XYZ file of C-alpha atoms in Angstrom:
572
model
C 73.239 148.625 47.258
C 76.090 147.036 45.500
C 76.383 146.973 41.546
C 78.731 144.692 39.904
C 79.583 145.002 36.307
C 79.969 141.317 35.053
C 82.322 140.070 32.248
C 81.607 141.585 28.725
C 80.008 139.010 26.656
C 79.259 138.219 22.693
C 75.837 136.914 22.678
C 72.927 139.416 23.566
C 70.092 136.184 23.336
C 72.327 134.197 25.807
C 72.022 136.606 28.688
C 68.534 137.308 27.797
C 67.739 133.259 27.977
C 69.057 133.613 31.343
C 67.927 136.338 32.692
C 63.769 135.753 31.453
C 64.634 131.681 32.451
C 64.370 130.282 35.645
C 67.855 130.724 37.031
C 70.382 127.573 37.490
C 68.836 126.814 40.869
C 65.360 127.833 39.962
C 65.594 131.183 41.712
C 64.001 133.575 39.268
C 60.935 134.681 39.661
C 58.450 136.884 37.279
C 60.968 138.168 35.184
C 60.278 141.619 33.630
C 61.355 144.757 32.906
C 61.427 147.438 34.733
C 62.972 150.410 32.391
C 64.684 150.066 28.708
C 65.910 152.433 26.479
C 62.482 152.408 24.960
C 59.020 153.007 26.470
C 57.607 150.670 23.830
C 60.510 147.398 23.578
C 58.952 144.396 24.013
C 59.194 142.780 27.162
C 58.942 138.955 26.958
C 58.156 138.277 30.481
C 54.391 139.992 30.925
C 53.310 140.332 27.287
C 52.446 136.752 25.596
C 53.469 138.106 22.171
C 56.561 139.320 22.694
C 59.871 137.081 22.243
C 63.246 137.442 23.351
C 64.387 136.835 19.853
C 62.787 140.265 19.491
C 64.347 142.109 22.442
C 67.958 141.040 21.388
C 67.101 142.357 17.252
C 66.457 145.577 19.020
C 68.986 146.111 21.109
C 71.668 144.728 18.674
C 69.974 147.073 15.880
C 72.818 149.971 16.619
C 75.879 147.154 16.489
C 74.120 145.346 13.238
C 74.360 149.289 11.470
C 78.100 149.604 11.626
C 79.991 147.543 9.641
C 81.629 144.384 10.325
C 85.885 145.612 11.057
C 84.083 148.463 13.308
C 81.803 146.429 15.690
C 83.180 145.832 19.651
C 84.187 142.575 19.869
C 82.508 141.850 22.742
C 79.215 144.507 22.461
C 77.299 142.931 25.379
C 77.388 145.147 28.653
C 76.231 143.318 32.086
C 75.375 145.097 35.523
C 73.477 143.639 38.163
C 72.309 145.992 41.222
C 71.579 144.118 44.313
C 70.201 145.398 47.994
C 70.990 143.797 51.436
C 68.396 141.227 53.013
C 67.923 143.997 55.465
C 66.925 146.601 52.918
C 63.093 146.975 52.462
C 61.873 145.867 49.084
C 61.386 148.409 46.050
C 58.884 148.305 43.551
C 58.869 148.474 40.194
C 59.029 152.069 39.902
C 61.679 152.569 41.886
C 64.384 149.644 40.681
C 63.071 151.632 37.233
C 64.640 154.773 39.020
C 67.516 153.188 40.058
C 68.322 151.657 36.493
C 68.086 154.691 34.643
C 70.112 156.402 37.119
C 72.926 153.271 37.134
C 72.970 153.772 32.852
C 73.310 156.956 33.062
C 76.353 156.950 35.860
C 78.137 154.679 33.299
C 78.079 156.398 30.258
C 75.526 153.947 28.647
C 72.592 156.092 27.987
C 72.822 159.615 29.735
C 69.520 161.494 28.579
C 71.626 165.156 28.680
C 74.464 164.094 26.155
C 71.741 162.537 23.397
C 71.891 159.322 21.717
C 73.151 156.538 23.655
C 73.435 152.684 23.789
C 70.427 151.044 24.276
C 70.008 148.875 26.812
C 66.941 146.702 29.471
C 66.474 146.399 32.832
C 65.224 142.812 34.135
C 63.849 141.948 37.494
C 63.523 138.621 38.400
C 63.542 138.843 42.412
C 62.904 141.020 44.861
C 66.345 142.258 45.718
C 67.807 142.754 42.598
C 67.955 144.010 38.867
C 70.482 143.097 35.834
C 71.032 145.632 32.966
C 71.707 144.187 29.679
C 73.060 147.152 27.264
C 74.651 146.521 23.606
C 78.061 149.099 23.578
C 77.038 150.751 19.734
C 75.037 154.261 20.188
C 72.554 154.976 17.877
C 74.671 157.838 16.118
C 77.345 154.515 15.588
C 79.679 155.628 18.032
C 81.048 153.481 20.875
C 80.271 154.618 24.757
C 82.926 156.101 26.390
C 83.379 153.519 29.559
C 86.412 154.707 31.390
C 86.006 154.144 35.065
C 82.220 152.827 34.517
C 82.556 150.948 37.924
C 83.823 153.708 40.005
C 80.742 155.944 38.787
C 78.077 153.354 39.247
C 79.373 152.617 43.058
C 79.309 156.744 43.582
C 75.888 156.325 41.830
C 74.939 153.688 44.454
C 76.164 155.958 47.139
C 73.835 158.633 46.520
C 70.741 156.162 45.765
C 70.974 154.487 49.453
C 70.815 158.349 51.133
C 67.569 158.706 48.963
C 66.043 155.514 48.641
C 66.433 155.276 52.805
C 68.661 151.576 51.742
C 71.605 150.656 54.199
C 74.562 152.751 53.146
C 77.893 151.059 52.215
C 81.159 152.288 52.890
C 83.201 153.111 49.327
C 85.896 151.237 48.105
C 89.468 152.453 47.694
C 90.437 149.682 45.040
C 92.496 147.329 47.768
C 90.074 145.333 48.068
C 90.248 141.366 46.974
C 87.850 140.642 44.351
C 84.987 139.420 45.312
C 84.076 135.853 44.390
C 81.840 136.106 40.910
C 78.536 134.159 41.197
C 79.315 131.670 39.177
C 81.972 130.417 41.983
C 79.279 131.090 44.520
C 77.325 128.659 42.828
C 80.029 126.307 42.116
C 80.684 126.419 45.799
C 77.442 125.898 47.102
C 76.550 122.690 44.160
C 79.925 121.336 45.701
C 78.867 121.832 49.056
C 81.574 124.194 49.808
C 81.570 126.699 52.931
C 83.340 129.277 50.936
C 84.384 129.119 47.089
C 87.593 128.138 45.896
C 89.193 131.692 45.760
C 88.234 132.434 49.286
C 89.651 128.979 50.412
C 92.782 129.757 48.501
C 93.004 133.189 49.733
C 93.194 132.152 53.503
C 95.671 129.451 53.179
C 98.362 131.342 50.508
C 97.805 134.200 53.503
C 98.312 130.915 56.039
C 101.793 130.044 53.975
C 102.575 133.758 53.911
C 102.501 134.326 57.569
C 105.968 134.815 59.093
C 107.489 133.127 56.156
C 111.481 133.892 55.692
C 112.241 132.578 51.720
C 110.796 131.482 48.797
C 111.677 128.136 49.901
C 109.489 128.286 52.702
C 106.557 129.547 51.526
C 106.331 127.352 48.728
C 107.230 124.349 50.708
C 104.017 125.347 52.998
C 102.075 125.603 49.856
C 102.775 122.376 48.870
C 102.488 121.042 52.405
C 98.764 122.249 52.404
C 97.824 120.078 49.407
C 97.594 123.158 46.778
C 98.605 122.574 43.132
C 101.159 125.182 42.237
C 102.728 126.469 39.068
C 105.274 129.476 38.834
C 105.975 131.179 36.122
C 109.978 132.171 35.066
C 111.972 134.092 33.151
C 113.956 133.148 30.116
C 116.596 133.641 32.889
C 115.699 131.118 35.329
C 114.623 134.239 38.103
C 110.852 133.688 39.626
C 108.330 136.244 38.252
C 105.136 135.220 39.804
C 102.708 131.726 40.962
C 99.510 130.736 40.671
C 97.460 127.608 43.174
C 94.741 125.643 42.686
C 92.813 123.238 44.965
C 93.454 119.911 43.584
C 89.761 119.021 43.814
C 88.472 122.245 42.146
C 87.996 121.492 38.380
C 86.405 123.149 35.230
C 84.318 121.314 32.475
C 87.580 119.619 31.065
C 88.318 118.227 34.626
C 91.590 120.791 34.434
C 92.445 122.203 37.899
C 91.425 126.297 38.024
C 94.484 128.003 38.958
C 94.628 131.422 40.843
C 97.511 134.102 40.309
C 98.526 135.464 43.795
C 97.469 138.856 42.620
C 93.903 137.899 41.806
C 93.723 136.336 45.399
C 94.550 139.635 47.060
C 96.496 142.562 45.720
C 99.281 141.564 48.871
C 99.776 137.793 47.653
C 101.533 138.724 44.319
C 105.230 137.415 44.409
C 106.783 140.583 44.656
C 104.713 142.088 47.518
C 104.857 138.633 49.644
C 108.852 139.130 49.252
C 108.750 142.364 50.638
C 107.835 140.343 54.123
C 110.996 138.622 54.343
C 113.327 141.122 52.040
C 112.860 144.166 54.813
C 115.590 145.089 57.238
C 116.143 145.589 60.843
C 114.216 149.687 61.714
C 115.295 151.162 64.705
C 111.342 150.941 65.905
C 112.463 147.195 66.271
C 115.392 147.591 67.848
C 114.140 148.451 71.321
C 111.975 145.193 71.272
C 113.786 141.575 72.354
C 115.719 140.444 69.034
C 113.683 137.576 67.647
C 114.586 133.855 68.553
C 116.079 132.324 65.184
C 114.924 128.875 66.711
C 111.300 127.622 67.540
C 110.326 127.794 70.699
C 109.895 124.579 72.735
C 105.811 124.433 72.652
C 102.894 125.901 71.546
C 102.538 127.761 75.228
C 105.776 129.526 74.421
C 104.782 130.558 70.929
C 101.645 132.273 72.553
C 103.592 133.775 75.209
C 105.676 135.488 72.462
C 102.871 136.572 70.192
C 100.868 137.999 73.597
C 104.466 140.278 74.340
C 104.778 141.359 70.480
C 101.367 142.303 70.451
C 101.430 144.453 73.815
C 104.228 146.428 72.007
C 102.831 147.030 68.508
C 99.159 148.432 70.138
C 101.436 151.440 70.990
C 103.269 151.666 67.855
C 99.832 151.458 65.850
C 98.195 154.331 67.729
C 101.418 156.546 68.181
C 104.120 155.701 65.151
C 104.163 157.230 61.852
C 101.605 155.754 59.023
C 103.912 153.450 57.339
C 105.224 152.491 60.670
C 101.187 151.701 61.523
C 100.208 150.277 58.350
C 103.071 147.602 58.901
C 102.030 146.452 62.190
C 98.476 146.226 61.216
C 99.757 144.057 58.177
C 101.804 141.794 60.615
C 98.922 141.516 63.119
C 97.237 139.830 60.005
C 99.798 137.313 60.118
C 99.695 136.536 63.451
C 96.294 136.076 63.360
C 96.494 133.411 60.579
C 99.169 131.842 62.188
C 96.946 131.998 65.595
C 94.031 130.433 63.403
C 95.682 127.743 61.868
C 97.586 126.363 65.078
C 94.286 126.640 67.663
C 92.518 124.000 69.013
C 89.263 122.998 67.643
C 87.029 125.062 70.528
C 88.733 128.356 68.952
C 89.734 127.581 65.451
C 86.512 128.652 63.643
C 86.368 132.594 65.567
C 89.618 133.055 64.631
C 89.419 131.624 61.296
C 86.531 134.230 60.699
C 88.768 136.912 62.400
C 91.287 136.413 60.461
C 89.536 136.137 57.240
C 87.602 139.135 58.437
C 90.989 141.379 58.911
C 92.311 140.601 56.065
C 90.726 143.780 54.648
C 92.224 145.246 56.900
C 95.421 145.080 56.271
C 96.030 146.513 53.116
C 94.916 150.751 52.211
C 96.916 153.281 50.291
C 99.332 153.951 52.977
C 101.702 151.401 51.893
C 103.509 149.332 54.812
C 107.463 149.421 55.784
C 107.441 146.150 56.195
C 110.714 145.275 58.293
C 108.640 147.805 61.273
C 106.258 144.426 61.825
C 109.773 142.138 62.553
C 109.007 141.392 66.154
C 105.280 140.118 64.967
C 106.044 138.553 62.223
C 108.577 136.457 64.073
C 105.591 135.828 66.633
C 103.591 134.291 63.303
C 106.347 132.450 62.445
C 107.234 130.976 65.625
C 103.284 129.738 65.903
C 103.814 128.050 62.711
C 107.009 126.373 63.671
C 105.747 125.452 67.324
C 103.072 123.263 65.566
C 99.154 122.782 67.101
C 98.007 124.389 70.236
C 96.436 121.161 72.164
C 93.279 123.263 73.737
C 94.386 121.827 76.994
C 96.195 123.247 79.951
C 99.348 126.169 79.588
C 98.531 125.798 75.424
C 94.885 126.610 76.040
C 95.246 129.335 78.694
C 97.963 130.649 76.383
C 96.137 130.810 73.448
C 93.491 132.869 75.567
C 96.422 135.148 76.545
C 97.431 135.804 73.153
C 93.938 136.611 72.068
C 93.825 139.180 74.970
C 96.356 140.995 73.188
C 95.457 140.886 70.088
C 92.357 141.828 70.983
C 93.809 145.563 71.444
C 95.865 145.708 68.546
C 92.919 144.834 66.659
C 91.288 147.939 68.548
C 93.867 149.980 67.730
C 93.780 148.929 64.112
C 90.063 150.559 64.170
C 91.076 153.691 65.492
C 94.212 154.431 62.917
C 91.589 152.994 59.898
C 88.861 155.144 60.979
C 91.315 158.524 61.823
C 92.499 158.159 58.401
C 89.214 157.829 56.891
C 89.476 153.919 55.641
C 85.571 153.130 56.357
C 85.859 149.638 55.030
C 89.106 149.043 56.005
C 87.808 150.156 59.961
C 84.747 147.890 59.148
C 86.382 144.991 58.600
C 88.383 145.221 61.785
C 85.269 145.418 64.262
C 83.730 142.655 62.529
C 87.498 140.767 63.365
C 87.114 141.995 66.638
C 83.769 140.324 67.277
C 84.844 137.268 66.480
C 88.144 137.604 68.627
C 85.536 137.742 71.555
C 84.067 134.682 70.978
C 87.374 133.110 70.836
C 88.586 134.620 73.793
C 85.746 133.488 75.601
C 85.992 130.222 74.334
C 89.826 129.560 75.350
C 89.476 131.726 78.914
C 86.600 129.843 80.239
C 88.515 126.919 81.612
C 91.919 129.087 82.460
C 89.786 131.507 84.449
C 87.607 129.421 86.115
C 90.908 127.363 87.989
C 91.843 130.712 89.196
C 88.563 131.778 90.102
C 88.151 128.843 92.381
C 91.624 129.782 93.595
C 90.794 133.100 94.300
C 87.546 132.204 96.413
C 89.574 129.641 97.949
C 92.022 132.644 99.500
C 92.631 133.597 103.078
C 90.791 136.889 104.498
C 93.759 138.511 104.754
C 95.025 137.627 101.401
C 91.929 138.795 100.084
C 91.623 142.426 102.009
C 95.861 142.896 101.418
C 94.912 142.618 97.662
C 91.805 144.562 97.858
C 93.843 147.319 99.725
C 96.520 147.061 96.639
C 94.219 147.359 93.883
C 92.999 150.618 95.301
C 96.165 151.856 95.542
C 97.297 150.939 92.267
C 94.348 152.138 90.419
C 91.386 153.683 92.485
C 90.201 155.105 89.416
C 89.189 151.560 88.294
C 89.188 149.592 91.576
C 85.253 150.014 92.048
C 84.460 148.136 88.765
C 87.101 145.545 89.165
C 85.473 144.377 92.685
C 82.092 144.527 90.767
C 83.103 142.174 88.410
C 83.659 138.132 88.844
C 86.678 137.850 87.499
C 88.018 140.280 90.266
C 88.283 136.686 92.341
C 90.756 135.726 89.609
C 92.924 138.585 89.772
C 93.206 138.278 93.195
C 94.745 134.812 93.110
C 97.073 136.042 90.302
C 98.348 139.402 92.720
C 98.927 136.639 95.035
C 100.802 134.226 92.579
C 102.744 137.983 91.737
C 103.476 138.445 95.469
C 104.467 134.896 96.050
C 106.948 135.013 93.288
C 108.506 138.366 94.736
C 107.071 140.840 93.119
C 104.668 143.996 94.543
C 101.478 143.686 93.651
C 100.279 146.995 94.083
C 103.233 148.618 91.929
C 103.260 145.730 89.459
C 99.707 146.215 88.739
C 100.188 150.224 88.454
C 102.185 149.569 85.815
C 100.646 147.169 84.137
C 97.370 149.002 84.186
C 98.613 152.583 82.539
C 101.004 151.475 79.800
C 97.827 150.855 77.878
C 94.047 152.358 77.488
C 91.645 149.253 79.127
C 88.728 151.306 77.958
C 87.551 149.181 75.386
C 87.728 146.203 77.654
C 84.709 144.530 78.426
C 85.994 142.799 81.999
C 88.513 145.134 83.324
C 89.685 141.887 85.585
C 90.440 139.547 82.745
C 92.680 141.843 81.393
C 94.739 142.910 83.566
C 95.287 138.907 84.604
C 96.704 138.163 81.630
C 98.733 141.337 81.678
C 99.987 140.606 85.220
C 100.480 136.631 84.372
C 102.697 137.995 81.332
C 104.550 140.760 82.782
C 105.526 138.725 86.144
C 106.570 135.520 84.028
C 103.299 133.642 85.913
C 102.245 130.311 84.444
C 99.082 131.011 82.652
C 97.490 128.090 83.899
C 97.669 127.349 87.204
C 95.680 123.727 87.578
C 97.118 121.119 89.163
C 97.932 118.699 86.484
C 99.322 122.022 84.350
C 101.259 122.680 87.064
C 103.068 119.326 87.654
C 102.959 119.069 83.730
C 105.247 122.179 83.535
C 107.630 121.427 86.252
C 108.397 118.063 85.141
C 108.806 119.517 81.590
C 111.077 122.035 83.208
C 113.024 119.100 84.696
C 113.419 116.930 81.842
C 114.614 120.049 80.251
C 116.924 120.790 82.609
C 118.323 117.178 82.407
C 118.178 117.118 78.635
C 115.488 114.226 78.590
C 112.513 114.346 77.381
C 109.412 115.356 79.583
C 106.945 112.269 81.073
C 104.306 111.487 78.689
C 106.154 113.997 75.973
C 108.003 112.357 73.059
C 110.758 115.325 73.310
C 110.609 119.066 71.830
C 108.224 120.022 69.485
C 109.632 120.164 65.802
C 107.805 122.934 63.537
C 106.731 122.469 60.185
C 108.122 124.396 57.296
């Protein structure tokens, strides 16, 4: 059940035109009430006599009383209380219930404490009621309002338990605000996927990610087509921004600008600067020192983000919170650097992952930002590196990164739900499913080549690795020979082996430095663990192969690669 209290307004007939008319898109239905303040007020929707001119006289009767200098003014109060399409449908009765309950939660009209504001409760589809209320009580005082959302969402709480409705989890005011309804339906007329705040949202958070100055993260705005304008001091210093989509207009064709802080409470000016402003922790010390330089292809960006990540799952389930909260912030980054840079065949899961985490990164335990250095240089260097081509070392790379991510995203759940964020822990699941469908989207082809590889081993290969993997980890060897992709990690213990390495101990390793019991296919995983630890190519086809030795070459002779127009240059 989610109530929203809407924008105060000044004219009681407008809302009740709306609410007893058919709806912008012809979506109302019957429209009655349900409860009022009265037993008796006329309701214009099932009695023929009844008008709304005389609804709105009554319920502006308390405001009309007081004089002119004492009247609110804005005196019109709007809730609407909406249930999931999965919720069963109430009747009358009950969304009756449910209103008087919801007016009394608010401080609108609480029976116990006597005279109160009064106030109507219209249905006009299934799911869903709106309260109209005028903000005089009939003694002439005003309604005391303070924290009138937080008590009708406890309200709503307690209604789901006994009304048998699917239960929410309650907010902890980080959220970003919701898109209002009229921007749903602006988004919808204009054929829109998601409104104009959403679509702002993710590509600020896009600009954001592993961005080093103000420079730069303007200059990304800009480069993504957004109308900006920042707001200054009388000194000349930067206080704050606000976008627009260039095509996103109100009724005097004016572009409909956004502050950062109304896109999410982390895009304000001052909290993006804390990404860059943060210094060097000791946590990051241990970790390779970030490359000041882009790396030389996409592969290599994805090879960076897949080591950063295998680090921070530890520091997320093991460091302190603010040490945790940061690397869950700077996985967000990296995943809307990841989303923004992916081919096509992966672009749209992690798109939705990203958009999906995004909750997740923010709670009450505030992040020490300069902790997330190592990932937020992974972010950055996927921005810089430019487009992942879906093809080859990019595409199995790409799968590789998702891998890892894949566990910090896990252990993201774990710290949310031990420190009791239930939305927060929702929202990371929900990026988690949709980090398996991109996994599976950009392993398919990667996996398959080895695969075919692995089927296409010697006996002896195959019963040498077989004998390894059940010394390395007999605890989990049964499974792994259960599953197909155990054909795949045999040809990678053999790539492992033929580059000098033991297999057996390598894969030891590999396999306890983190839990694999969230892991669907045991085998994939620990492929792309081996492929990263030992340095392997993560694509081993032919034409990947010869691709990456002559790019080696050409490196090597400072010459651009065959069929390559030289290094990849990033894009601020």
């Amino acid at each position: 059940m989610i109530p929203r209290i809407q924008k105060r307004g000044q004219r009681t007939i407008g809302l009740l035109y709306y609410l007893y008319g058919p709806g912008k898109f012809e979506e109302h239905t019957d429209p009655h009430l349900v409860a009022s303040w009265d037993h008796n007020a006329p309701d214009p929707g099932r009695d023929a006599a009844a008008t709304l001119k005389q609804l709105q006289q009554l319920l502006d009767q308390p405001v009309e009383n007081i004089d002119q200098a004492g009247r609110p003014r804005k005196h019109v109060w709007h809730l609407s209380v909406r249930n999931g399409a999965e919720d069963r449908v109430l009747t009358d009765e009950e969304w009756g219930d449910v209103a008087r309950r919801m007016v009394a939660a608010a401080g609108i009209d609480d029976p116990e404490q006597g005279a109160g504001c009064r106030w109507a409760a219209v249905r006009h589809a299934d799911d869903h009621i709106h309260i109209v209320a005028t903000l005089v009580r009939e003694n002439g005082y005003k309604p005391d309002l303070d924290n009138d959302a937080t008590r009708v969402q406890t309200q709503a709480r307690a209604l789901e338990v006994e009304l048998g409705l699917r239960r929410l989890n309650k907010g902890d005011g980080t959220a970003a605000k919701r898109p209002t309804s009229a921007e749903r339906h602006k988004a919808e007329r204009q054929g829109r996927e998601r409104t104009a705040r959403e679509e702002l949202r993710e590509t600020v958070r896009q600009a954001a990610a592993g961005a080093q100055s103000e420079g730069e993260f303007f200059g990304r705005l800009a480069a993504a087509g957004l109308l900006i304008r920042k707001r200054a001091a009388p000194s000349g210093d930067l206080l704050g921004y606000k976008v627009a989509l260039p095509d996103d207009r109100n009724k005097d064709n004016e572009p409909v600008f956004y502050p950062g802080a109304r896109l999410a409470p982390d895009l304000s000016l001052p909290r993006v600067r804390e990404r860059w402003s943060a210094g060097i922790h000791e946590q990051d010390r241990s970790a390779d020192p970030p490359s000041r330089t882009a790396p030389a292809s996409p592969s290599g960006a994805r090879r960076r983000t897949a080591s950063a990540a295998w680090t921070a799952v530890m520091l997320i389930g093991h460091g302190d919170d603010a040490v945790a909260a940061a690397h869950v912030a700077a996985a967000g980054e990296v995943l809307d650097a990841l989303a923004k840079t992916s081919p096509a065949s992966t672009r749209r899961d992690l798109r939705d992952a990203a958009f999906a985490f995004e909750r997740a990164c923010r709670s009450h335990i505030r992040a020490e930002r300069g902790h997330g250095r190592a990932l937020r240089q992974a972010a950055r260097d996927l921005i810089h590196s430019g487009p992942a081509l879906g093809r080859g070392e990019d595409g199995a790379t790409t799968a590789m990164a998702i891998d890892m991510l894949f566990f910090i995203i896990t252990a993201s759940v774990h710290w949310h739900a031990k420190k009791g964020h239930a939305q927060q822990a929702a929202a990371a699941r929900q990026a988690a499913e949709h980090l398996r469908s991109a996994y599976q989207a950009a392993a398919a082809q990667p996996l398959g080549v080895l695969y075919q590889r692995g089927r296409r081993l010697g006996r002896p290969v195959v019963q040498r690795q077989t004998a390894g993997l059940r010394a390395a980890v007999p605890e989990l060897a049964e499974r792994v020979l259960a599953e197909p992709g155990w054909y795949a990690l045999a040809a990678t213990l053999a790539d492992a082996e033929a580059a000098g390495h033991d297999p057996a101990s390598l894969l030891a390793h590999t396999a306890g430095r983190r839990e694999l019991d969230t892991a669907e296919a045991l085998s994939d995983v620990l492929v792309w663990r081996l492929r990263r630890a030992a340095g392997l190519p993560a694509d081993t086809s032919d034409k990947v192969t010869e691709a990456n030795a002559a790019e080696r070459s050409a490196h090597q002779a400072g010459q651009p690669a065959p069929g390559r127009a030289g290094p990849r240059r990033g894009r601020p």
